[in-house]
Short mmCIF file of C-alpha atoms and ligand atoms in Angstrom, two decimals:
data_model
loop_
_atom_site.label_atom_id
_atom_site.label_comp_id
_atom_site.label_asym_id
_atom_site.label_seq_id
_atom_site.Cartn_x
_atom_site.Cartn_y
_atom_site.Cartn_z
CA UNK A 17 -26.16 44.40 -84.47
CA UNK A 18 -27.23 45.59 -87.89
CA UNK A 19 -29.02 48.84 -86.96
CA UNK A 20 -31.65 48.77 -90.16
CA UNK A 21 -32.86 45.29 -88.61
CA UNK A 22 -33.36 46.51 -84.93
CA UNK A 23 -36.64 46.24 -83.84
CA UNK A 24 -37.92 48.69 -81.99
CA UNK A 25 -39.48 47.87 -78.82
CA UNK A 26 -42.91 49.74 -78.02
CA UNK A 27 -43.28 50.35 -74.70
CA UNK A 28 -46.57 50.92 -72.56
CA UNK A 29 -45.88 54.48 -71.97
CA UNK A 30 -44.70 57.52 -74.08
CA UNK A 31 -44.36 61.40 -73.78
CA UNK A 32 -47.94 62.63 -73.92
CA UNK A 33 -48.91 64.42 -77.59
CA UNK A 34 -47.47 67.42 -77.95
CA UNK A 35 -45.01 67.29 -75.32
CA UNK A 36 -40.85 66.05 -75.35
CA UNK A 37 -38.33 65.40 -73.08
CA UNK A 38 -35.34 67.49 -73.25
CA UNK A 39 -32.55 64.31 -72.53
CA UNK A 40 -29.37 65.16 -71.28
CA UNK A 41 -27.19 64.97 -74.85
CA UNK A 42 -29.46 68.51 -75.15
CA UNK A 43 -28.49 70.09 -71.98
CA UNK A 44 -25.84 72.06 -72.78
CA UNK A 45 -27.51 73.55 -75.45
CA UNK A 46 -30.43 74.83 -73.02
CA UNK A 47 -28.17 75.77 -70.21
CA UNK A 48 -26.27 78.08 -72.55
CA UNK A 49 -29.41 79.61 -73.40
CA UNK A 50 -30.74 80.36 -70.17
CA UNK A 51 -27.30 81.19 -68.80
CA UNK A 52 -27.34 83.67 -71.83
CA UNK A 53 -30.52 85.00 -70.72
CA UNK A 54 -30.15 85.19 -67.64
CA UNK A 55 -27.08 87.39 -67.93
CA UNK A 56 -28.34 89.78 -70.63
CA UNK A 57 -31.62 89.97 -68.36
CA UNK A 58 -29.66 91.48 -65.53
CA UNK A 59 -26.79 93.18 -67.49
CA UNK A 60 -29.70 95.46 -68.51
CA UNK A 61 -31.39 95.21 -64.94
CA UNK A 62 -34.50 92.84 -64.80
CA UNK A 63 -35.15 90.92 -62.06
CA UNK A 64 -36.63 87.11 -62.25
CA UNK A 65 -39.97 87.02 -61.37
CA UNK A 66 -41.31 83.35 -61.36
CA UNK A 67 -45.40 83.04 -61.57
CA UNK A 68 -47.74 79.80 -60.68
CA UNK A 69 -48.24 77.41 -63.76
CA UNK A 70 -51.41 78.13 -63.45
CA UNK A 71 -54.23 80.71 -63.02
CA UNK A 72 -57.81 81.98 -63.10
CA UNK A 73 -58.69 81.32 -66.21
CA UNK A 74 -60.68 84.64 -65.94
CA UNK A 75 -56.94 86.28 -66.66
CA UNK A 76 -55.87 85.02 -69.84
CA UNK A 77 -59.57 85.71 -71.00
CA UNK A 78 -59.41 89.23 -69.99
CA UNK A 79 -55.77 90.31 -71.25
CA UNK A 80 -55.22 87.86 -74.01
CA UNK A 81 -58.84 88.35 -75.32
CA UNK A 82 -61.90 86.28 -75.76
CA UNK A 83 -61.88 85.95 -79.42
CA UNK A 84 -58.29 85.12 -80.11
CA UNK A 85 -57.01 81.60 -80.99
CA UNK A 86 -55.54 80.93 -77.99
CA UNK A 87 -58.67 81.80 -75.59
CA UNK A 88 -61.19 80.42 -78.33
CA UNK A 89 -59.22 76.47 -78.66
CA UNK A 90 -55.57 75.84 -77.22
CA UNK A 91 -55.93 76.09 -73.44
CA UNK A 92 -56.05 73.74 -71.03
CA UNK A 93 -58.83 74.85 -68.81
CA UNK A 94 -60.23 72.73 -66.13
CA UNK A 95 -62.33 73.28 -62.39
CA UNK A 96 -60.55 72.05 -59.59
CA UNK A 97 -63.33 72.65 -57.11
CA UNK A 98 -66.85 73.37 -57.73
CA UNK A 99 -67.00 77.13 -58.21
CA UNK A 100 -62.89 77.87 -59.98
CA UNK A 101 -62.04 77.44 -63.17
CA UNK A 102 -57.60 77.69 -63.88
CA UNK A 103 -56.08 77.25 -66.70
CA UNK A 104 -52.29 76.07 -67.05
CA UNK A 105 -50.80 79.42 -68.60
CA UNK A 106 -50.34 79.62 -72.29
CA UNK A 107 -48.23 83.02 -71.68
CA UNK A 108 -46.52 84.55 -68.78
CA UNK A 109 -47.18 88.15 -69.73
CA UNK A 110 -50.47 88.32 -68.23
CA UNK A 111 -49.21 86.38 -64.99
CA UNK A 112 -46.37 88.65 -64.64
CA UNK A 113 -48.78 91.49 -64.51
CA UNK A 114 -51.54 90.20 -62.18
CA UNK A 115 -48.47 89.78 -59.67
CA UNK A 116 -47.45 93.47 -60.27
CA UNK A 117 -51.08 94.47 -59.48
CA UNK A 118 -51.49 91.79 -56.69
CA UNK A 119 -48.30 92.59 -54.48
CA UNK A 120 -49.09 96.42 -55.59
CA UNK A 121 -45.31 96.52 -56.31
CA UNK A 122 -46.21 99.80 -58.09
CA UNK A 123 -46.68 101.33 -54.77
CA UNK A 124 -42.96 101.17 -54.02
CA UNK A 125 -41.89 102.26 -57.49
CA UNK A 126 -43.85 102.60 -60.45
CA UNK A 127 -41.01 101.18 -63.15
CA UNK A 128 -39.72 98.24 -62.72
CA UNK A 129 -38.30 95.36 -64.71
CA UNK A 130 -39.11 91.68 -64.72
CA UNK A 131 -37.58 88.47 -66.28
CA UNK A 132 -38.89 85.05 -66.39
CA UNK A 133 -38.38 81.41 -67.84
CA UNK A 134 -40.08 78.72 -67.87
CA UNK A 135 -42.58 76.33 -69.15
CA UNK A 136 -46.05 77.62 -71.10
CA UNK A 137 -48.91 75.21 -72.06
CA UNK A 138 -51.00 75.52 -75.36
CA UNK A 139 -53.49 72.50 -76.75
CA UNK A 140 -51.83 73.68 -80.30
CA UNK A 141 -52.42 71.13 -82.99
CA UNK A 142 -49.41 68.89 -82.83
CA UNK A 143 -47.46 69.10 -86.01
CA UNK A 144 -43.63 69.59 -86.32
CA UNK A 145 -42.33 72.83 -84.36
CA UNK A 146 -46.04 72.58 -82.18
CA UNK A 147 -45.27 71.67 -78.70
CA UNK A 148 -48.54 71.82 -76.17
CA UNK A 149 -45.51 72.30 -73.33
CA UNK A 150 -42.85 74.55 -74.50
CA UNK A 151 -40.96 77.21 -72.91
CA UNK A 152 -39.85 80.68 -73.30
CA UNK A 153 -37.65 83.11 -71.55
CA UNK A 154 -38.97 86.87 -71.64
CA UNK A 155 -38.56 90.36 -70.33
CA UNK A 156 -41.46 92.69 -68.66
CA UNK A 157 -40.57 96.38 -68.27
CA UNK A 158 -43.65 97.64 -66.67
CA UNK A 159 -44.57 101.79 -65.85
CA UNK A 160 -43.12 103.62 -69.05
CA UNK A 161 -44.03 104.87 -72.72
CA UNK A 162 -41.18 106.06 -73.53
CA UNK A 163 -40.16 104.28 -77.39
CA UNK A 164 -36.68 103.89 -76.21
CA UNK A 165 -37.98 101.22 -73.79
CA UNK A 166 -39.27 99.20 -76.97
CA UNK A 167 -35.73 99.63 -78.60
CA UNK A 168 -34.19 98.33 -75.06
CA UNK A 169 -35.84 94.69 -75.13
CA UNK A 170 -35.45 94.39 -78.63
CA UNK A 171 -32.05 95.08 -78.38
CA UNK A 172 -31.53 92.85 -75.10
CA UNK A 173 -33.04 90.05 -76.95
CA UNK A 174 -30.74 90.71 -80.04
CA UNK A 175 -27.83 90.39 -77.68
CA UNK A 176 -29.16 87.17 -75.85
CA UNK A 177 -29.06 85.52 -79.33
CA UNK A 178 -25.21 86.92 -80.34
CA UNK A 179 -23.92 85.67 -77.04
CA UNK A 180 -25.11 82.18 -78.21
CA UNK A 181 -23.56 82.43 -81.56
CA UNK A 182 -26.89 82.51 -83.73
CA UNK A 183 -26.16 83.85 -86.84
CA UNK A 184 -28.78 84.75 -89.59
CA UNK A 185 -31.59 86.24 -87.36
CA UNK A 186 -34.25 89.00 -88.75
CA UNK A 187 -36.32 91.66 -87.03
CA UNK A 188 -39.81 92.61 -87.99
CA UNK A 189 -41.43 95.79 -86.61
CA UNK A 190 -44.84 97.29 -87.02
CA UNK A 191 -47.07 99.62 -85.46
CA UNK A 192 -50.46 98.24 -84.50
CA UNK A 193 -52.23 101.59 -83.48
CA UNK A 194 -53.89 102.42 -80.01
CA UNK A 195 -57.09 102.08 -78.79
CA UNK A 196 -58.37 105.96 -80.75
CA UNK A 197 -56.35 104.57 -84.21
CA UNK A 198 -56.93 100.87 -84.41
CA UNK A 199 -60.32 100.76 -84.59
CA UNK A 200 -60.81 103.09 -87.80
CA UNK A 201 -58.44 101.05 -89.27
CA UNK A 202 -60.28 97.94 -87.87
CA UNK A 203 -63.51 99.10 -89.85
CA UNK A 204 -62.01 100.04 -93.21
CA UNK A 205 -59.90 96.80 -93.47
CA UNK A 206 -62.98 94.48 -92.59
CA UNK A 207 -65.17 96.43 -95.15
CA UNK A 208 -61.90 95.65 -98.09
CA UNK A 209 -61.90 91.85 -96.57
CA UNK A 210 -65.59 91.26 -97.12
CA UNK A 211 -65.15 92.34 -100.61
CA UNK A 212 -63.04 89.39 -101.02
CA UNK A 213 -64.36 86.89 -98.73
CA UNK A 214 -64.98 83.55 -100.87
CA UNK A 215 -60.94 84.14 -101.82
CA UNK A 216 -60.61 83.68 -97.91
CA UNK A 217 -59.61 80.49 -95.83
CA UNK A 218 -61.93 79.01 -94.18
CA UNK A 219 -60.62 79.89 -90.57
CA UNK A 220 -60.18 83.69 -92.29
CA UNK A 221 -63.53 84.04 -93.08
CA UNK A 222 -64.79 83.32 -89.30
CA UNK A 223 -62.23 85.62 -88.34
CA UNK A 224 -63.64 88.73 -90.49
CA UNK A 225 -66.53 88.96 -87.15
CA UNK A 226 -63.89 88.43 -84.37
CA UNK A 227 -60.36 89.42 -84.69
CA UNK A 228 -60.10 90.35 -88.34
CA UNK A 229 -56.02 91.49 -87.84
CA UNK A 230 -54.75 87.88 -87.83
CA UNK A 231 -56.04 87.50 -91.32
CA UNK A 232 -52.92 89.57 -92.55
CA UNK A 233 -51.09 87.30 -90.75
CA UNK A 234 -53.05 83.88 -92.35
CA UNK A 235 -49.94 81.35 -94.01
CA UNK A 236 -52.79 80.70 -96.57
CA UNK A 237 -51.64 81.09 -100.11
CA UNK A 238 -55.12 82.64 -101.28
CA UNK A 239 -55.53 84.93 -97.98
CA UNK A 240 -51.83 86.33 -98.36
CA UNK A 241 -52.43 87.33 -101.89
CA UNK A 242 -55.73 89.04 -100.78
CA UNK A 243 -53.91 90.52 -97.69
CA UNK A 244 -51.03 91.96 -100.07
CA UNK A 245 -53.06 94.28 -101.45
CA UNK A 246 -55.32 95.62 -97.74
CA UNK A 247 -54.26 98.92 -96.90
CA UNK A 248 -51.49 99.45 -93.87
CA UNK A 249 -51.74 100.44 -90.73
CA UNK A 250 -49.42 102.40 -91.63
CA UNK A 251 -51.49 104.87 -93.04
CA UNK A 252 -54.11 105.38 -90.56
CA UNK A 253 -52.19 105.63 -86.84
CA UNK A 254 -53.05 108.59 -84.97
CA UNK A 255 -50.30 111.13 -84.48
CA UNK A 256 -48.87 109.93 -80.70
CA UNK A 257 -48.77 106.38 -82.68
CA UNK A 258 -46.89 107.95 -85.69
CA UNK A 259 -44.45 109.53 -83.75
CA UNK A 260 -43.97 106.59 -81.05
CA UNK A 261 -42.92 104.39 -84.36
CA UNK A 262 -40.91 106.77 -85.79
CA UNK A 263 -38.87 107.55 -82.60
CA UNK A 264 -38.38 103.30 -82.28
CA UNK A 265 -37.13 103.13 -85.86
CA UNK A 266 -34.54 106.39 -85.54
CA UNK A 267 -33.37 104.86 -81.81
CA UNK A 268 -32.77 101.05 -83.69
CA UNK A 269 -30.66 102.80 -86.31
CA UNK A 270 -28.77 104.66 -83.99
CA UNK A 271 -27.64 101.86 -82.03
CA UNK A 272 -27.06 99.56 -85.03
CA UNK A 273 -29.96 97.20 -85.05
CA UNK A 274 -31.38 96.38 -88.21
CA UNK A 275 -34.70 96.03 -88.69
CA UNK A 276 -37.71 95.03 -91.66
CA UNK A 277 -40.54 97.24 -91.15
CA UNK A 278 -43.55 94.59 -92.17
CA UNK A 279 -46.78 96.70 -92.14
CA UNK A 280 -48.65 93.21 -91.78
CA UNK A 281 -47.22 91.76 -88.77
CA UNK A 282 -49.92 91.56 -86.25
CA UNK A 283 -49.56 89.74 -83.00
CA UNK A 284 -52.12 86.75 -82.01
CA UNK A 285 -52.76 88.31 -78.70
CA UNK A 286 -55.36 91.71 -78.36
CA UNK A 287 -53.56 93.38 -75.39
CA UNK A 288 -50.72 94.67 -78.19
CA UNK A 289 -50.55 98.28 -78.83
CA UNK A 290 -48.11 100.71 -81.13
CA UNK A 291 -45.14 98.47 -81.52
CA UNK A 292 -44.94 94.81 -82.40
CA UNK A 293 -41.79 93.13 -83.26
CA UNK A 294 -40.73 89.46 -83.57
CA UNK A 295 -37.17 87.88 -84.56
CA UNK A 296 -37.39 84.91 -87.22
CA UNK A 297 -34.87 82.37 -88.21
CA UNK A 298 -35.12 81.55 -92.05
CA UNK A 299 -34.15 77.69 -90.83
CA UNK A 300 -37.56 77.23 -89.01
CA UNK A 301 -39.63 77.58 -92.31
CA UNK A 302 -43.28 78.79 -92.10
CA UNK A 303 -43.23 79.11 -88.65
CA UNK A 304 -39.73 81.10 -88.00
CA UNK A 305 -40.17 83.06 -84.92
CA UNK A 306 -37.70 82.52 -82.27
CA UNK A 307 -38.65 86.02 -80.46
CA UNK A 308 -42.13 88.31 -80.38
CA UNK A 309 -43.17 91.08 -78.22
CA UNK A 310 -44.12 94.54 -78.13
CA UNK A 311 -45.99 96.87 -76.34
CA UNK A 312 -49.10 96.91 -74.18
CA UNK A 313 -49.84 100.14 -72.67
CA UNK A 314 -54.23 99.04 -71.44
CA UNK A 315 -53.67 95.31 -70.42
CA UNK A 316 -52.48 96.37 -66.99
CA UNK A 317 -56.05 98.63 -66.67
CA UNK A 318 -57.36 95.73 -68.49
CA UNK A 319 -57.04 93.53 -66.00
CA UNK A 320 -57.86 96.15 -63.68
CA UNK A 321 -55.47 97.95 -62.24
CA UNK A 322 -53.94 102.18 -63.24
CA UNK A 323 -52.93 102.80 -66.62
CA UNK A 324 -49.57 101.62 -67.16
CA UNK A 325 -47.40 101.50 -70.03
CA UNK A 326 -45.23 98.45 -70.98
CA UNK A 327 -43.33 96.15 -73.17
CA UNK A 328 -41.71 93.01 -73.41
CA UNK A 329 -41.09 89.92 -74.91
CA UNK A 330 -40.78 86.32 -75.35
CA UNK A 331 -38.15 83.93 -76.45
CA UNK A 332 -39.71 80.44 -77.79
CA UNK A 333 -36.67 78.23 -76.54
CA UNK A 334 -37.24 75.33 -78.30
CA UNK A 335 -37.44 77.47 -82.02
CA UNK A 336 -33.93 78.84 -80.56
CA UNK A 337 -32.35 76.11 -80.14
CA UNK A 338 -33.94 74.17 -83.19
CA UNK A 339 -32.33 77.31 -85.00
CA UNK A 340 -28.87 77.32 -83.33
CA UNK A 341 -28.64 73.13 -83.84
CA UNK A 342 -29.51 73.99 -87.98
CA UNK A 343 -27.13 76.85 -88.00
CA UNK A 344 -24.42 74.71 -86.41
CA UNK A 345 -25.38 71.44 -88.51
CA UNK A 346 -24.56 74.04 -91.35
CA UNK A 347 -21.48 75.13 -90.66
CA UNK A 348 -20.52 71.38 -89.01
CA UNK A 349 -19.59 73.12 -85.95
CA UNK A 350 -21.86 70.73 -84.03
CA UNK A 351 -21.35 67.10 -82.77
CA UNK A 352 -24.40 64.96 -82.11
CA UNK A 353 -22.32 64.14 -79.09
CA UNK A 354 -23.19 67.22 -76.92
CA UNK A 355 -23.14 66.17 -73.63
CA UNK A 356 -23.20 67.69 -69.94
CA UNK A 357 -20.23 68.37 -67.68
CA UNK A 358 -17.71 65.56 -66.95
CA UNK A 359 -16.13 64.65 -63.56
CA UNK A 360 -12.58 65.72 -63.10
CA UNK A 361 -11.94 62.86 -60.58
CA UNK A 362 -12.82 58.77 -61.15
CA UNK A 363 -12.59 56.53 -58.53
CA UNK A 364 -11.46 53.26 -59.64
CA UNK A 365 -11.77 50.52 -56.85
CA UNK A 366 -10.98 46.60 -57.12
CA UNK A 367 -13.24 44.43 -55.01
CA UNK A 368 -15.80 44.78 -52.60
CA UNK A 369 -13.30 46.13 -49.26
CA UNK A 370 -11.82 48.63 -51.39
CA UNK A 371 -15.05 49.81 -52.87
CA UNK A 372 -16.46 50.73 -49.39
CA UNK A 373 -12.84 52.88 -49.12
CA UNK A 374 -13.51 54.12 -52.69
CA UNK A 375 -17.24 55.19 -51.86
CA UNK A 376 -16.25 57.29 -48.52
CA UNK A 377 -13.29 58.64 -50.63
CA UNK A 378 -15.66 59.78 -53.40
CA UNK A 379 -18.15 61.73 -50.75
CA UNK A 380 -15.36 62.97 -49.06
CA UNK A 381 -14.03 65.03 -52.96
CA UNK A 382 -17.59 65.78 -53.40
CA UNK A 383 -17.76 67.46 -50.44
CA UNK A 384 -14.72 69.50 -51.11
CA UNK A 385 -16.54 70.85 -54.06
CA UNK A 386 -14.77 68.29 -56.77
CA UNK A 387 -16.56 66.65 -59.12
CA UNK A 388 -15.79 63.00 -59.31
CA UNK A 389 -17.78 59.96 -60.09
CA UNK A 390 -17.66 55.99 -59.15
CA UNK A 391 -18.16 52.76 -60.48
CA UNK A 392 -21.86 51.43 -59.42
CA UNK A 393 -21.95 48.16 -61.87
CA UNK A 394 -19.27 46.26 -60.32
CA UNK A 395 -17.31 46.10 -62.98
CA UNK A 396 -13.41 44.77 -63.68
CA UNK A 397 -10.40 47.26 -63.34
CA UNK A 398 -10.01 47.39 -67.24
CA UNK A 399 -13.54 48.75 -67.48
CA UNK A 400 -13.53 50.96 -65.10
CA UNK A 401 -9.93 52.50 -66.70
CA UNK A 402 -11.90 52.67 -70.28
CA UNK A 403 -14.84 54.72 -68.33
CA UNK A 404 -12.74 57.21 -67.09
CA UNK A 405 -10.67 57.57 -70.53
CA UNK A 406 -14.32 57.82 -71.95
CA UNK A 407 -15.38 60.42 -69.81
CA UNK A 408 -12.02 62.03 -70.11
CA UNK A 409 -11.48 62.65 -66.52
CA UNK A 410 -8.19 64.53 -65.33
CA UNK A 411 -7.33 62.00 -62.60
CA UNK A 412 -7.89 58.19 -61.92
CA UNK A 413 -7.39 57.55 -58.29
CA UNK A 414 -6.91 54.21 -57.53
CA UNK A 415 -8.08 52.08 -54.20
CA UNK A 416 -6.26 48.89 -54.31
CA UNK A 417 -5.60 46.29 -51.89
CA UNK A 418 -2.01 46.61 -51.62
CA UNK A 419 -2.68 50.69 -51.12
CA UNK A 420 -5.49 49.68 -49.19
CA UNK A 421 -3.71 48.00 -46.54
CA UNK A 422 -1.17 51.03 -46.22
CA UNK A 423 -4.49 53.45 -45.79
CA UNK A 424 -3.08 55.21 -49.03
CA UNK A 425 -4.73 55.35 -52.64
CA UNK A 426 -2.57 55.95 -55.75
CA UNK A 427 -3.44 58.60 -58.15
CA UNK A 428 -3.08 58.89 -62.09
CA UNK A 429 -2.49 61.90 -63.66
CA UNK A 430 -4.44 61.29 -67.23
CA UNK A 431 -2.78 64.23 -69.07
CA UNK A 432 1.30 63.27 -68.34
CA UNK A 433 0.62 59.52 -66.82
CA UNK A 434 2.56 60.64 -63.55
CA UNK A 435 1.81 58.70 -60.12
CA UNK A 436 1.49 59.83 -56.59
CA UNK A 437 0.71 58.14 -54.05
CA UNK A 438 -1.12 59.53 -51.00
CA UNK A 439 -2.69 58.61 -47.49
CA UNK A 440 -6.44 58.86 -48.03
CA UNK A 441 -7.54 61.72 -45.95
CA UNK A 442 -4.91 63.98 -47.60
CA UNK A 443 -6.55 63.21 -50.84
CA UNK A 444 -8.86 66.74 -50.86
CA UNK A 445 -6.42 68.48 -50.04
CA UNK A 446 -4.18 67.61 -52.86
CA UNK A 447 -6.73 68.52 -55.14
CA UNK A 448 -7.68 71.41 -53.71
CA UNK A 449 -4.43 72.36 -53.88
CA UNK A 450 -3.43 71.02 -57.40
CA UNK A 451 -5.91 72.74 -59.28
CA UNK A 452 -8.10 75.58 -58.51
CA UNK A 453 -10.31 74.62 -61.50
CA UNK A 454 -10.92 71.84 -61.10
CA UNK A 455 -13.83 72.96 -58.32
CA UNK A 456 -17.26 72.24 -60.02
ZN1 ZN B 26 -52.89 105.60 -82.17
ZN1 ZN B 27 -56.57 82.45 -94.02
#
């Protein structure tokens, strides 16, 4: 059929907005991530910690803060009972936390390390790269101050995108003050700001009252050319703050990291303090962040527990892999044709007796810990044979009538075309036997 006159059929029901389905063709690609994560996670000793979709909404309104973008418009909030209000997380940082407090795993031992993946839900507007369900793998390492901690996630996140192959990655750091620095800086750069304020956005000049730090961050044309010129934060952290960045700078050199130091990276979220970092991918465009994190030594008493120190970060999987699939497409290293694991076994059977045979033969291999698959469409001998080249299987076994009525099945080795023929129950066996690597 000609493909450019193809109609598309439009069916009743689609993904909702904002939201895709990860098919199988994209599977490997996600399992190589997580495995990837997973391993760097507990080479460098995290455990996985996994949290309730959702929460009191009270939660992400205390830690994220009320007058950020997230709490102000993208999340989905909603009562289910009279007197609770939850909201389907839009982080996990904050969830990761109110478990620390909740379980008072502090009690045991104040440091400790956390990893999680998963999905996170934001009401974002949808546009290309904006998914309202998207996930993100991240690290938690709760209890310390010390700036070598900060180096340690950056540098296990560095390693989680190496061991994928993901070439072309940068790091951004910057200090965003404490609680004594940020404010004096808070004042002087709104009083600078409102001397420019018709040159603002819109969305900028509402943010002057409430959270006047993501200005510096606005993709505007007119608010970065205002922002360009704003003083740095730079200039205005206290000394604990001065020496915390320096002493994360001097440990990334050592160990070979290297970084940008962007004086107006700010972080969407309030409970940041000192560092900020976040990875970008020049593939992605305007919005190129694959990784972002930092440190947050109050949202633990925020939320109201001690005061503990921590930092962390999150991976956006879907920017990851939308960055690995351009950096392959680049280098043509990447088939379209990326599929899941194959069966090493395929049972070919030809009529209705010897499929019966064939099915008990096939739960007997999976049982055994082979992988090996069937054919469910009734279909003839010949097509069965091309599924099994297709799927590039190791071995055909064959349940015939003639081997049928002997209680013995004949099996095909792909690779050199060589026969053997065996009673059925010895079948396993064989396998086990033949090939140790074959075991899925
Ligand atoms: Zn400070
Ligand atoms: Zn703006």
């Amino acid at each position: 059929m000609d493909v450019n006159t193809e109609k598309k059929v439009e069916y009743t029901f689609k993904a909702p907005r904002g939201t895709v389905d990860i098919l199988p063709t994209k599977w490997t690609l996600w399992r190589n991530l997580e495995e990837a994560g997973r391993q760097e996670f507990e080479l460098s000793g995290y455990y996985e910690i996994r949290t309730p979709v959702f929460e009191d909404t009270r939660l992400f309104i205390r830690s994220i803060g009320e007058a950020t973008d997230i709490v102000e418009k993208e999340m989905y909030t909603f009562s289910d009972s009279e007197d609770s209000s939850i909201t389907l997380r839009p982080e996990n940082t904050a969830p990761v936390m109110r478990a620390y407090l909740e379980y008072e795993l502090y009690k045991t031992k104040k440091f400790q390390k956390f990893y999680y993946i998963g999905p996170q839900f934001r009401k974002e507007r949808p546009q290309a790269g904006r998914l309202r369900q998207f996930h993100q793998m991240g690290i938690e390492a709760v209890g310390a101050t010390d700036p070598l901690l900060d180096v340690e996630t950056i540098s296990v996140a560095t390693r989680i995108f190496d061991r994928i192959g993901l070439k072309g990655y940068k790091i951004k750091i910057n200090s965003i003050g404490c609680e004594q620095c940020r404010p004096v800086f808070r004042t002087i750069l709104k009083e600078k700001l409102c001397d420019h304020k018709n040159g603002l956005c819109e969305l900028c000049q509402s943010r002057l009252n409430r959270n006047v730090f993501r200005i510096l961050d606005c993709k505007n044309e007119g608010c970065k050319s205002i922002s360009h010129h704003m003083p740095s934060i730079n200039d205005y952290l206290c000394e604990s703050c001065q020496s915390h960045a320096k002493a994360v700078r001097e440990a990334l050199l050592e160990i070979g990291i290297p970084y940008i130091a962007d004086a107006h990276l700010v972080r969407g979220l309030d409970y940041y303090t000192k560092t900020v970092y976040e990875i970008t991918h020049s593939s992605l465009g305007a919005r190129d962040a694959i990784c972002a994190g930092g440190r947050y030594d109050n949202l633990i008493s925020d939320i109201g527990g001690p005061s503990i120190g921590s930092v962390g970060f999150a991976i956006g999987m879907e920017a990851t892999i939308l960055a690995l699939e351009n950096v392959m497409a680049k280098h043509k290293t990447f088939s379209q044709e990326v599929c899941g694991p194959s069966p090493s076994i395929y049972i070919i059977s030809i009529s209705e007796e010897t499929k019966k045979h064939g099915f008990c033969l096939l739960n007997l291999l999976r049982k055994a810990n082979l992988s090996a698959d069937f054919d469910y469409e009734g279909r003839s001998l010949k097509a069965q044979m091309r599924t099994a080249n297709k799927l590039g299987v190791k071995y055909v076994v064959v349940v015939g009538p003639d081997e049928l009525a002997r209680g013995d099945v004949k099996i095909k080795v792909m690779e050199t075309g060589e026969e053997v023929v065996l009673k059925q129950n010895e079948v396993p066996r064989w396998f086990l036997n033949k090939d140790a690597s074959m075991k899925s």
